[in-house]
Short mmCIF file of C-alpha atoms in Angstrom, two decimals:
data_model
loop_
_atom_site.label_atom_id
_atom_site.label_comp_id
_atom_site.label_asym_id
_atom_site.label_seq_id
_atom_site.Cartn_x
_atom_site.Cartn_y
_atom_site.Cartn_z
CA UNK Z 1 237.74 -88.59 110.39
CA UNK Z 2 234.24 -88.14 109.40
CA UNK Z 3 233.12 -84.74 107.68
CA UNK Z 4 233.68 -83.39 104.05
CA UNK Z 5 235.34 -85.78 101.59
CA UNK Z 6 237.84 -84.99 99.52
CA UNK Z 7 238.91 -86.26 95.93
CA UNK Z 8 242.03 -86.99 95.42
CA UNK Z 9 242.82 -87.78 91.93
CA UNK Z 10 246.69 -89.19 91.74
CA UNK Z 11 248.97 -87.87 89.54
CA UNK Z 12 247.68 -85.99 86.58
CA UNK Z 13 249.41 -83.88 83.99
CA UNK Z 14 252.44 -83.14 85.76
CA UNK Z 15 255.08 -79.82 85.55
CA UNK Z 16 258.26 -79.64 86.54
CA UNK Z 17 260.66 -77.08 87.78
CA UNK Z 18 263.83 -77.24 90.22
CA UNK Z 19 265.37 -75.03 92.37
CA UNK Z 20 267.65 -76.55 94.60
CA UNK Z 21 265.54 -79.47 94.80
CA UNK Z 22 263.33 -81.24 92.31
CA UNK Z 23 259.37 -79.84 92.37
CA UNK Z 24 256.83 -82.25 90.54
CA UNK Z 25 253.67 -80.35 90.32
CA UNK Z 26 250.24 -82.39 89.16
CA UNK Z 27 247.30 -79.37 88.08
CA UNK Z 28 244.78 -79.44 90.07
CA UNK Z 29 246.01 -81.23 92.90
CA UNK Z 30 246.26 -80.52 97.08
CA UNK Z 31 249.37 -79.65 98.40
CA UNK Z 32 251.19 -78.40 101.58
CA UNK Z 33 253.74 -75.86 100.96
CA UNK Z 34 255.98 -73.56 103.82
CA UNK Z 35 257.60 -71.15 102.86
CA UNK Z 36 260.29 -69.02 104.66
CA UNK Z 37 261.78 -65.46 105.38
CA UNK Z 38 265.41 -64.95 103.44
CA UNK Z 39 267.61 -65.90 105.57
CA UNK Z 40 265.70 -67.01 108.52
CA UNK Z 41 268.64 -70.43 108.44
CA UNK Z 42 272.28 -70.03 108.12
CA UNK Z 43 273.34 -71.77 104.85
CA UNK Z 44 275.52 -74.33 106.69
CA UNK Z 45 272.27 -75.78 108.64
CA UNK Z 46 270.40 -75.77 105.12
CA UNK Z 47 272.98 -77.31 103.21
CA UNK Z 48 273.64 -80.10 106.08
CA UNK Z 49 270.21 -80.77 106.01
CA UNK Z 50 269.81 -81.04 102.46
CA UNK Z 51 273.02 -83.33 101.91
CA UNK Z 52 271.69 -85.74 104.00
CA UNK Z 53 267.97 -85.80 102.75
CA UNK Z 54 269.35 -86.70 99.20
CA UNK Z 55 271.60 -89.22 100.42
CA UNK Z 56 269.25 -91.04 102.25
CA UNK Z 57 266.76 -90.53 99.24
CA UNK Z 58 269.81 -92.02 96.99
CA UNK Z 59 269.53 -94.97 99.22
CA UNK Z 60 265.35 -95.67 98.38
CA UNK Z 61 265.68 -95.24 94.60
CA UNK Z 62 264.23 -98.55 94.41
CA UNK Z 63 261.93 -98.58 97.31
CA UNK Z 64 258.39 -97.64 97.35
CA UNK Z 65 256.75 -93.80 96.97
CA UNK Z 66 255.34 -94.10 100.42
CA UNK Z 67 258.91 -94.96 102.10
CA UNK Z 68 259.93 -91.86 99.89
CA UNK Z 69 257.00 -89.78 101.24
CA UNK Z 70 258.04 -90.58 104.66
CA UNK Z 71 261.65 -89.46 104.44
CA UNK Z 72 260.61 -86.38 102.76
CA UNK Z 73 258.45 -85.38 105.82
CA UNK Z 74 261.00 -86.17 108.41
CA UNK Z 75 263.52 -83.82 105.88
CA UNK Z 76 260.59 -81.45 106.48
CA UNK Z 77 260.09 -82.12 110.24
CA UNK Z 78 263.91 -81.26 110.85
CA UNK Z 79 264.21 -78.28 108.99
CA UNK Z 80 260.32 -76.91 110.76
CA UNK Z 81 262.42 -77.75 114.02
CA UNK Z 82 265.54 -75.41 113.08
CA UNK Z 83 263.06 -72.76 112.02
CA UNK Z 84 261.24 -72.43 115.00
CA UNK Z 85 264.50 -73.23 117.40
CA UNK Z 86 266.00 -70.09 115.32
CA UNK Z 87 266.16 -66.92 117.55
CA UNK Z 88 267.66 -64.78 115.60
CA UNK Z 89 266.81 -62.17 112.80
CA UNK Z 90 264.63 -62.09 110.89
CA UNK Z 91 260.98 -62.81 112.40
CA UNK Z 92 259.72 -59.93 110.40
CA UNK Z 93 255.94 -61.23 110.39
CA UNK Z 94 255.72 -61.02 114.01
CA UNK Z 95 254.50 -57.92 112.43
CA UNK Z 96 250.73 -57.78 112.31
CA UNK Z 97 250.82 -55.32 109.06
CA UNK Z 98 253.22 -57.34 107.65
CA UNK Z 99 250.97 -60.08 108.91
CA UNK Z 100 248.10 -58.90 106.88
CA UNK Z 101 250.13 -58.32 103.84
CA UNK Z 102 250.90 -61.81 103.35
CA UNK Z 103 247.16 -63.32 104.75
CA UNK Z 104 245.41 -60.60 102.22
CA UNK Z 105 247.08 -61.73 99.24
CA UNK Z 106 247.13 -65.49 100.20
CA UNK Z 107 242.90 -64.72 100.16
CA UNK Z 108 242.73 -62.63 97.44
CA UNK Z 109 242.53 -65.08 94.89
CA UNK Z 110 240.76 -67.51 97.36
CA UNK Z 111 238.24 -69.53 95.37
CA UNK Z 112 239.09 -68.31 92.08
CA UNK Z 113 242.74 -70.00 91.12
CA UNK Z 114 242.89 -71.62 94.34
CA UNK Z 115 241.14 -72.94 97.63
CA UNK Z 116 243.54 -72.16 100.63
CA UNK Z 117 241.87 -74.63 103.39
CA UNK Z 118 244.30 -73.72 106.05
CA UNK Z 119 247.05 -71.27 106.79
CA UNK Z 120 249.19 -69.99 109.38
CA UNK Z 121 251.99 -67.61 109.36
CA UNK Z 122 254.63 -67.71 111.58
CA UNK Z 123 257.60 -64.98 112.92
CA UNK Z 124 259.65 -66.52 110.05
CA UNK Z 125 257.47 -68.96 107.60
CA UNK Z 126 254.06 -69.37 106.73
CA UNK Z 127 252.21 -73.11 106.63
CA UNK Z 128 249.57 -73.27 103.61
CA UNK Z 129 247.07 -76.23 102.80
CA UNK Z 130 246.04 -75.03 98.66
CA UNK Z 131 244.72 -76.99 96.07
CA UNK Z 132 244.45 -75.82 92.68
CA UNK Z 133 241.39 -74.84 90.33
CA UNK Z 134 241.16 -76.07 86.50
CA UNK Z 135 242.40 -73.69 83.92
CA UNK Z 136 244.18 -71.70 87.00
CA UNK Z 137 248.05 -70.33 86.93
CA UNK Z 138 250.26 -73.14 87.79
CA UNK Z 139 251.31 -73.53 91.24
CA UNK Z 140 254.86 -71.90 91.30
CA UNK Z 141 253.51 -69.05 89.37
CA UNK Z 142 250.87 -68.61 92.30
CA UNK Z 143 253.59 -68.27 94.95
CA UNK Z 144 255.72 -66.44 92.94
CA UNK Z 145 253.36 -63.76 91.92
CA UNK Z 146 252.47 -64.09 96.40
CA UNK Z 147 255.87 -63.82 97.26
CA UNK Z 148 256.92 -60.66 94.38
CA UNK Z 149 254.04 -58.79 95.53
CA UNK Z 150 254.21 -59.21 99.74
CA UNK Z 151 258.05 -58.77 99.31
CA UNK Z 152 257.64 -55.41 97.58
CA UNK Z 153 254.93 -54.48 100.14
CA UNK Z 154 256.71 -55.65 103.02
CA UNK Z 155 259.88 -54.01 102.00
CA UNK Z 156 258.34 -50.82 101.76
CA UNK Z 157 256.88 -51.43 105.48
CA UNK Z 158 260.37 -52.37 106.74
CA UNK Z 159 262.11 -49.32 104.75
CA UNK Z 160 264.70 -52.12 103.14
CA UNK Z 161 265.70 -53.33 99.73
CA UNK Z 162 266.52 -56.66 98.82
CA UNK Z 163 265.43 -60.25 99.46
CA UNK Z 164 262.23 -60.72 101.93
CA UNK Z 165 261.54 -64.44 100.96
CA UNK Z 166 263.70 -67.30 100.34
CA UNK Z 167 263.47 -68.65 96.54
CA UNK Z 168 262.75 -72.38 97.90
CA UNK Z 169 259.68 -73.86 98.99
CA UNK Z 170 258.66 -77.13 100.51
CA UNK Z 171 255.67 -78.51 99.06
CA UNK Z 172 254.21 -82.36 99.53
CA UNK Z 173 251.06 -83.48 97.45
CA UNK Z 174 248.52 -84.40 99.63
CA UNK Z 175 248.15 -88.13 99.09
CA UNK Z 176 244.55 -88.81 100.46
CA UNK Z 177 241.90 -88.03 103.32
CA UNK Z 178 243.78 -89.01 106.40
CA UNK Z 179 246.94 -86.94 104.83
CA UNK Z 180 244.74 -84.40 104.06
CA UNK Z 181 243.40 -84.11 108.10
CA UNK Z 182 246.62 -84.21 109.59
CA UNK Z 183 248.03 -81.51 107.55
CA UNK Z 184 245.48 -79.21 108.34
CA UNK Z 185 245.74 -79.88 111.53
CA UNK Z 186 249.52 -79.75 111.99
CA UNK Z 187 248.90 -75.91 110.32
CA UNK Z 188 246.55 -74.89 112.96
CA UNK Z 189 248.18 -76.61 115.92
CA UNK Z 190 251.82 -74.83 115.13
CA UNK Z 191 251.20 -71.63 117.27
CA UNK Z 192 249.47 -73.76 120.00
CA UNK Z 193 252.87 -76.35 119.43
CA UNK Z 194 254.89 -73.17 119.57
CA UNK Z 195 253.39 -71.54 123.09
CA UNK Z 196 252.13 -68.58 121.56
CA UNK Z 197 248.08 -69.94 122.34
CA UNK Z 198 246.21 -71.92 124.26
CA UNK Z 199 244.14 -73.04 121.10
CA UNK Z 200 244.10 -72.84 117.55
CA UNK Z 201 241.55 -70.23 117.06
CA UNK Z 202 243.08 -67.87 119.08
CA UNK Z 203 245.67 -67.01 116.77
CA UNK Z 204 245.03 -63.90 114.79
CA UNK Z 205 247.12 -65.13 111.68
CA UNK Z 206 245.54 -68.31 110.99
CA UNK Z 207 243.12 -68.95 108.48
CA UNK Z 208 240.73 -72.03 108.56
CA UNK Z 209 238.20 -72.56 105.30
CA UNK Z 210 234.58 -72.02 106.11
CA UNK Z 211 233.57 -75.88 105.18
CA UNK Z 212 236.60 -76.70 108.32
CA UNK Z 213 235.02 -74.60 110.35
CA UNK Z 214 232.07 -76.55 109.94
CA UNK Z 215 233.66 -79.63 111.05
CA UNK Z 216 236.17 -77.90 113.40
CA UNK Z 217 233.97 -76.04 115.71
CA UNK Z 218 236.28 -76.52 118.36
CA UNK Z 219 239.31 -77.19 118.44
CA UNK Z 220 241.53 -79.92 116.42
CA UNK Z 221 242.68 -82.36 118.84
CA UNK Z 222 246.26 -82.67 119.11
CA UNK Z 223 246.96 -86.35 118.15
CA UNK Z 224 248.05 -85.64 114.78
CA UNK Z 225 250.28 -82.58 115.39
CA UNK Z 226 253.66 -83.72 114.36
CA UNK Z 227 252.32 -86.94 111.51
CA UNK Z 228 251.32 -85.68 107.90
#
C-alpha cells in the first residue's frame, strides 16, 4: 500500500513478563493488543483454546518465527470468533459512557508515551494498533495503569465491585508495513465485519490517527479483514 512509511526496527531491548502466556515486549516497538471484559468467555472455552495453541506451538519449536507468527494469529482468530459469537453477559461497553471512559483514557496520553493509530471498542473487547515512544512507561504498565483506571470508572458507572477487565491480553508485534496495513484495517473493519455499520467511519467508538485519515479518506477496502 502506498502512503506513510513506517520503521520497523526488529527486536530491540526486550522485557518480559507472563501471565498465563509468555509476553516478549521490545521498547519502542508497534504492536496489536485486544483486550477483553472479565468474563466475557467461560473458562472451559479459554482453557481449550489455550491447550491447543501451546501444543501446536510445542510442535514448531524448531520451525521458523513466521510459521510461529502464523499460528499465533489463527490462536487469535479463534478466540476473536468466540468473543463476538458470545451472547451473553457482559457487553458492558455497548455503553456509550462507558464507551468514552475507555476511548478518553486510551487518548489521553496519545502522542506523549504512545501513538494509538487505530482503535475500536467492542460490546466486550477493545482492538488497539500502539506503538511506543522512547523513554515512555513500558507497555504492560500502559495497559495496566488503562485498565486500573477505566475499571474503577466503569465500576462506579455500573454501581458494581470487582473485576471489569480480564488480566490477559493478546498482543502481536507488528512485523513490517504490509502487517502494519492489515492490522489497522482488520481494527476498523470489525464493526462493519460484525453488522453493526455499513462502513468504518460510521462507528462512534473507533478511532483512526490523523496521518490514516490522510490516506484513508474513504473507506479501507475489505480484502484484508480477517489476514494480519
Amino acid at each position: 500500500m502506498n502512503g506513510t512509511e513506517f520503521r520497523f526496527t526488529g527486536m530491540k531491548d526486550k522485557h518480559f513478563y507472563k501471565r498465563k502466556l509468555p509476553h516478549w515486549q521490545p521498547e519502542e516497538e508497534t504492536f496489536f493488543i485486544t483486550y477483553r471484559l472479565a468474563g466475557s468467555l467461560p473458562i472451559s472455552v479459554i482453557q481449550k483454546l489455550k491447550v491447543e495453541y501451546l501444543l501446536q506451538k510445542d510442535e514448531l519449536y524448531n520451525q521458523s518465527n513466521e510459521q510461529k507468527a502464523i499460528l499465533k494469529e489463527d490462536y487469535f482468530k479463534r478466540f476473536e470468533s468466540q468473543l463476538e459469537n458470545n451472547l451473553n453477559e457482559p457487553h458492558w461497553l455497548k455503553s456509550e459512557a462507558l464507551s468514552k471512559i475507555v476511548m478518553d483514557s486510551l487518548l489521553f496520553r496519545n502522542q506523549e508515551h504512545y501513538i494509538i493509530w487505530a482503535a475500536c471498542i467492542m460490546s466486550n473487547h477493545v482492538h488497539i494498533l500502539i506503538s511506543t515512544l522512547p523513554g515512555s512507561p513500558l507497555l504492560n504498565v500502559i495497559l495496566q495503569n488503562h485498565k486500573k483506571f477505566t475499571a474503577v470508572q466503569s465500576n462506579k458507572l455500573l454501581n458494581r465491585t470487582g473485576k471489569f477487565w480480564e488480566e490477559e491480553s493478546f498482543d502481536t508485534l507488528i512485523r513490517n508495513n504490509d502487517h502494519y496495513y492489515n492490522c489497522v484495517n482488520y481494527i476498523i473493519q470489525n464493526p462493519v465485519k460484525a453488522g453493526l455499520v455499513k462502513e468504518w467511519h460510521a462507528w462512534e467508538w473507533t478511532y483512526l490517527h490523523p496521518e490514516l485519515k490522510k490516506e484513508f479518506g474513504t473507506p479501507v477496502p475489505n480484502k484484508s479483514e480477517d489476514t494480519f
